[in-house]
């Protein structure tokens, strides 16, 4: 059996679909990426799943280290390729957030990690209030004139928001 150039003996023994971490794409290619095709929603105070879209995109392009704090941007200040990649990524959230959020997070000379942290801060700073408000909306939601699919979609959006603010909905009656 031929092995993939990305697999290792140890990973293929435990997971036949395992591959090495994706190689980050070059800055020249990254600058051509239309982020809207990967993150089809605009982040505002009512939208859920924004970070999930971005996390998938960062994983897909092998760039989690840009946002997870494992890389110190100051160490790469003279690395032209890394700086170009970081600058391209910084523009992504700026073009996918509402005007209200954009105005709270825009800072000159921010790197990707700082922008990502600023976005998280906007949502985590008031997470307790958002959780209480959203829990109340979740528990008082009634179907009324909504179709079943609209009702379920609204419940899912509220549940996703609760998960994002650290108060996930649980099944209390599970045996």
mmCIF file of C-alpha atoms in Angstrom:
data_model
loop_
_atom_site.group_PDB
_atom_site.id
_atom_site.type_symbol
_atom_site.label_atom_id
_atom_site.label_comp_id
_atom_site.label_asym_id
_atom_site.label_seq_id
_atom_site.Cartn_x
_atom_site.Cartn_y
_atom_site.Cartn_z
ATOM 1 C CA UNK A 1 0.000 0.000 0.000
ATOM 2 C CA UNK A 2 1.488 3.337 -1.024
ATOM 3 C CA UNK A 3 1.508 5.978 1.660
ATOM 4 C CA UNK A 4 0.621 9.597 1.242
ATOM 5 C CA UNK A 5 3.546 12.010 1.194
ATOM 6 C CA UNK A 6 1.893 13.761 4.138
ATOM 7 C CA UNK A 7 1.299 10.732 6.346
ATOM 8 C CA UNK A 8 3.678 9.323 8.876
ATOM 9 C CA UNK A 9 4.024 5.746 10.015
ATOM 10 C CA UNK A 10 2.610 6.502 13.459
ATOM 11 C CA UNK A 11 -0.354 8.544 12.259
ATOM 12 C CA UNK A 12 -1.285 6.113 9.486
ATOM 13 C CA UNK A 13 -1.308 3.251 11.982
ATOM 14 C CA UNK A 14 -3.978 4.952 14.071
ATOM 15 C CA UNK A 15 -5.847 6.940 11.429
ATOM 16 C CA UNK A 16 -5.693 5.973 7.763
ATOM 17 C CA UNK A 17 -6.967 9.425 6.746
ATOM 18 C CA UNK A 18 -4.427 11.336 8.813
ATOM 19 C CA UNK A 19 -2.210 13.887 7.118
ATOM 20 C CA UNK A 20 0.334 16.392 8.286
ATOM 21 C CA UNK A 21 -0.780 19.901 9.158
ATOM 22 C CA UNK A 22 -1.515 21.938 6.031
ATOM 23 C CA UNK A 23 1.329 23.989 4.676
ATOM 24 C CA UNK A 24 0.534 27.707 4.870
ATOM 25 C CA UNK A 25 -0.142 29.165 1.452
ATOM 26 C CA UNK A 26 2.231 31.848 0.160
ATOM 27 C CA UNK A 27 1.417 35.530 0.637
ATOM 28 C CA UNK A 28 1.045 36.070 -3.116
ATOM 29 C CA UNK A 29 -1.759 33.489 -3.206
ATOM 30 C CA UNK A 30 -3.307 34.523 0.100
ATOM 31 C CA UNK A 31 -3.753 38.099 -1.086
ATOM 32 C CA UNK A 32 -6.061 36.804 -3.825
ATOM 33 C CA UNK A 33 -8.365 34.927 -1.433
ATOM 34 C CA UNK A 34 -11.912 36.275 -1.350
ATOM 35 C CA UNK A 35 -12.674 35.880 2.350
ATOM 36 C CA UNK A 36 -16.393 36.382 1.711
ATOM 37 C CA UNK A 37 -16.457 33.023 -0.072
ATOM 38 C CA UNK A 38 -15.165 31.373 3.135
ATOM 39 C CA UNK A 39 -16.963 33.553 5.716
ATOM 40 C CA UNK A 40 -20.355 34.262 4.141
ATOM 41 C CA UNK A 41 -21.777 36.181 7.114
ATOM 42 C CA UNK A 42 -21.070 39.594 8.567
ATOM 43 C CA UNK A 43 -20.241 39.635 12.256
ATOM 44 C CA UNK A 44 -22.612 41.742 14.276
ATOM 45 C CA UNK A 45 -23.999 41.462 17.778
ATOM 46 C CA UNK A 46 -26.754 39.082 16.688
ATOM 47 C CA UNK A 47 -24.902 36.686 14.383
ATOM 48 C CA UNK A 48 -23.593 33.335 15.589
ATOM 49 C CA UNK A 49 -20.946 31.023 14.075
ATOM 50 C CA UNK A 50 -18.658 33.784 12.824
ATOM 51 C CA UNK A 51 -15.655 32.360 14.661
ATOM 52 C CA UNK A 52 -16.453 28.858 13.389
ATOM 53 C CA UNK A 53 -16.202 30.044 9.777
ATOM 54 C CA UNK A 54 -12.893 31.750 10.504
ATOM 55 C CA UNK A 55 -11.478 28.779 12.410
ATOM 56 C CA UNK A 56 -12.254 26.525 9.456
ATOM 57 C CA UNK A 57 -10.581 28.990 7.109
ATOM 58 C CA UNK A 58 -7.486 29.283 9.297
ATOM 59 C CA UNK A 59 -7.237 25.483 9.505
ATOM 60 C CA UNK A 60 -7.798 25.105 5.766
ATOM 61 C CA UNK A 61 -4.944 27.488 4.965
ATOM 62 C CA UNK A 62 -2.642 26.204 7.729
ATOM 63 C CA UNK A 63 -2.626 29.497 9.629
ATOM 64 C CA UNK A 64 -3.917 28.764 13.124
ATOM 65 C CA UNK A 65 -0.612 29.996 14.555
ATOM 66 C CA UNK A 66 -1.522 33.492 13.345
ATOM 67 C CA UNK A 67 -4.403 33.702 15.837
ATOM 68 C CA UNK A 68 -3.688 31.267 18.645
ATOM 69 C CA UNK A 69 -0.868 33.241 20.276
ATOM 70 C CA UNK A 70 1.807 30.592 19.727
ATOM 71 C CA UNK A 71 3.795 32.879 17.427
ATOM 72 C CA UNK A 72 5.203 36.191 18.594
ATOM 73 C CA UNK A 73 4.670 38.664 15.744
ATOM 74 C CA UNK A 74 7.607 40.761 16.984
ATOM 75 C CA UNK A 75 9.958 37.893 16.108
ATOM 76 C CA UNK A 76 8.768 38.016 12.493
ATOM 77 C CA UNK A 77 8.842 41.765 11.931
ATOM 78 C CA UNK A 78 11.702 41.421 9.420
ATOM 79 C CA UNK A 79 10.292 38.320 7.704
ATOM 80 C CA UNK A 80 8.676 39.836 4.595
ATOM 81 C CA UNK A 81 6.648 36.727 3.702
ATOM 82 C CA UNK A 82 5.244 36.337 7.239
ATOM 83 C CA UNK A 83 4.420 40.054 7.454
ATOM 84 C CA UNK A 84 2.607 39.961 4.098
ATOM 85 C CA UNK A 85 0.611 36.909 5.164
ATOM 86 C CA UNK A 86 -0.276 38.567 8.466
ATOM 87 C CA UNK A 87 -1.308 41.803 6.744
ATOM 88 C CA UNK A 88 -3.517 39.907 4.295
ATOM 89 C CA UNK A 89 -5.202 38.051 7.148
ATOM 90 C CA UNK A 90 -5.718 41.257 9.168
ATOM 91 C CA UNK A 91 -7.831 42.627 6.335
ATOM 92 C CA UNK A 92 -10.211 39.651 6.501
ATOM 93 C CA UNK A 93 -12.003 40.479 9.753
ATOM 94 C CA UNK A 94 -12.053 44.166 8.871
ATOM 95 C CA UNK A 95 -14.117 43.341 5.779
ATOM 96 C CA UNK A 96 -16.476 40.891 7.497
ATOM 97 C CA UNK A 97 -17.662 42.799 10.573
ATOM 98 C CA UNK A 98 -20.457 45.312 10.993
ATOM 99 C CA UNK A 99 -19.604 49.017 11.037
ATOM 100 C CA UNK A 100 -20.340 49.115 14.786
ATOM 101 C CA UNK A 101 -17.822 46.366 15.565
ATOM 102 C CA UNK A 102 -15.320 47.708 13.047
ATOM 103 C CA UNK A 103 -15.238 51.052 14.882
ATOM 104 C CA UNK A 104 -14.537 49.373 18.235
ATOM 105 C CA UNK A 105 -11.677 47.185 17.013
ATOM 106 C CA UNK A 106 -9.820 49.218 14.376
ATOM 107 C CA UNK A 107 -6.306 50.009 15.515
ATOM 108 C CA UNK A 108 -3.280 50.930 13.399
ATOM 109 C CA UNK A 109 -0.461 48.397 13.121
ATOM 110 C CA UNK A 110 -2.445 45.491 14.566
ATOM 111 C CA UNK A 111 -1.306 41.995 13.709
ATOM 112 C CA UNK A 112 -3.717 39.093 13.210
ATOM 113 C CA UNK A 113 -3.509 37.914 16.806
ATOM 114 C CA UNK A 114 -4.344 41.412 18.117
ATOM 115 C CA UNK A 115 -7.303 41.785 15.754
ATOM 116 C CA UNK A 116 -8.646 38.340 16.649
ATOM 117 C CA UNK A 117 -8.235 39.107 20.372
ATOM 118 C CA UNK A 118 -9.985 42.482 19.938
ATOM 119 C CA UNK A 119 -12.950 40.795 18.245
ATOM 120 C CA UNK A 120 -13.159 38.194 20.998
ATOM 121 C CA UNK A 121 -12.960 40.973 23.582
ATOM 122 C CA UNK A 122 -15.936 42.778 22.087
ATOM 123 C CA UNK A 123 -18.008 39.646 22.605
ATOM 124 C CA UNK A 124 -16.525 38.317 25.829
ATOM 125 C CA UNK A 125 -16.551 41.634 27.675
ATOM 126 C CA UNK A 126 -20.318 41.450 27.940
ATOM 127 C CA UNK A 127 -20.749 37.679 27.747
ATOM 128 C CA UNK A 128 -22.658 37.373 31.021
ATOM 129 C CA UNK A 129 -25.206 39.985 29.952
ATOM 130 C CA UNK A 130 -25.523 38.408 26.508
ATOM 131 C CA UNK A 131 -25.969 34.965 28.081
ATOM 132 C CA UNK A 132 -28.766 36.152 30.385
ATOM 133 C CA UNK A 133 -30.518 38.045 27.586
ATOM 134 C CA UNK A 134 -30.155 35.185 25.093
ATOM 135 C CA UNK A 135 -31.269 32.547 27.617
ATOM 136 C CA UNK A 136 -34.408 34.569 28.240
ATOM 137 C CA UNK A 137 -35.067 34.789 24.474
ATOM 138 C CA UNK A 138 -34.350 31.053 24.070
ATOM 139 C CA UNK A 139 -36.719 30.001 26.853
ATOM 140 C CA UNK A 140 -39.528 32.357 25.832
ATOM 141 C CA UNK A 141 -39.418 31.679 22.083
ATOM 142 C CA UNK A 142 -42.694 30.331 20.714
ATOM 143 C CA UNK A 143 -43.460 29.192 17.211
ATOM 144 C CA UNK A 144 -46.460 31.423 16.547
ATOM 145 C CA UNK A 145 -46.624 32.193 12.806
ATOM 146 C CA UNK A 146 -43.130 30.844 12.115
ATOM 147 C CA UNK A 147 -42.759 27.724 10.010
ATOM 148 C CA UNK A 148 -41.156 24.763 11.757
ATOM 149 C CA UNK A 149 -37.891 25.306 9.865
ATOM 150 C CA UNK A 150 -37.835 29.037 10.762
ATOM 151 C CA UNK A 151 -38.587 28.223 14.402
ATOM 152 C CA UNK A 152 -35.834 25.571 14.570
ATOM 153 C CA UNK A 153 -33.370 27.892 12.798
ATOM 154 C CA UNK A 154 -34.095 30.623 15.347
ATOM 155 C CA UNK A 155 -33.610 28.160 18.231
ATOM 156 C CA UNK A 156 -30.316 27.015 16.713
ATOM 157 C CA UNK A 157 -29.094 30.599 16.311
ATOM 158 C CA UNK A 158 -29.893 31.329 19.967
ATOM 159 C CA UNK A 159 -28.232 28.065 21.069
ATOM 160 C CA UNK A 160 -25.128 28.911 19.015
ATOM 161 C CA UNK A 161 -24.986 32.362 20.608
ATOM 162 C CA UNK A 162 -25.254 30.801 24.066
ATOM 163 C CA UNK A 163 -22.435 28.394 23.207
ATOM 164 C CA UNK A 164 -20.288 31.268 21.948
ATOM 165 C CA UNK A 165 -20.695 33.207 25.215
ATOM 166 C CA UNK A 166 -19.903 30.180 27.378
ATOM 167 C CA UNK A 167 -23.447 29.190 28.402
ATOM 168 C CA UNK A 168 -24.288 26.262 26.126
ATOM 169 C CA UNK A 169 -27.755 24.736 26.118
ATOM 170 C CA UNK A 170 -27.688 21.306 27.694
ATOM 171 C CA UNK A 171 -30.141 18.443 27.723
ATOM 172 C CA UNK A 172 -31.011 18.355 31.423
ATOM 173 C CA UNK A 173 -33.305 15.374 31.044
ATOM 174 C CA UNK A 174 -30.819 13.061 29.370
ATOM 175 C CA UNK A 175 -30.633 9.683 31.105
#
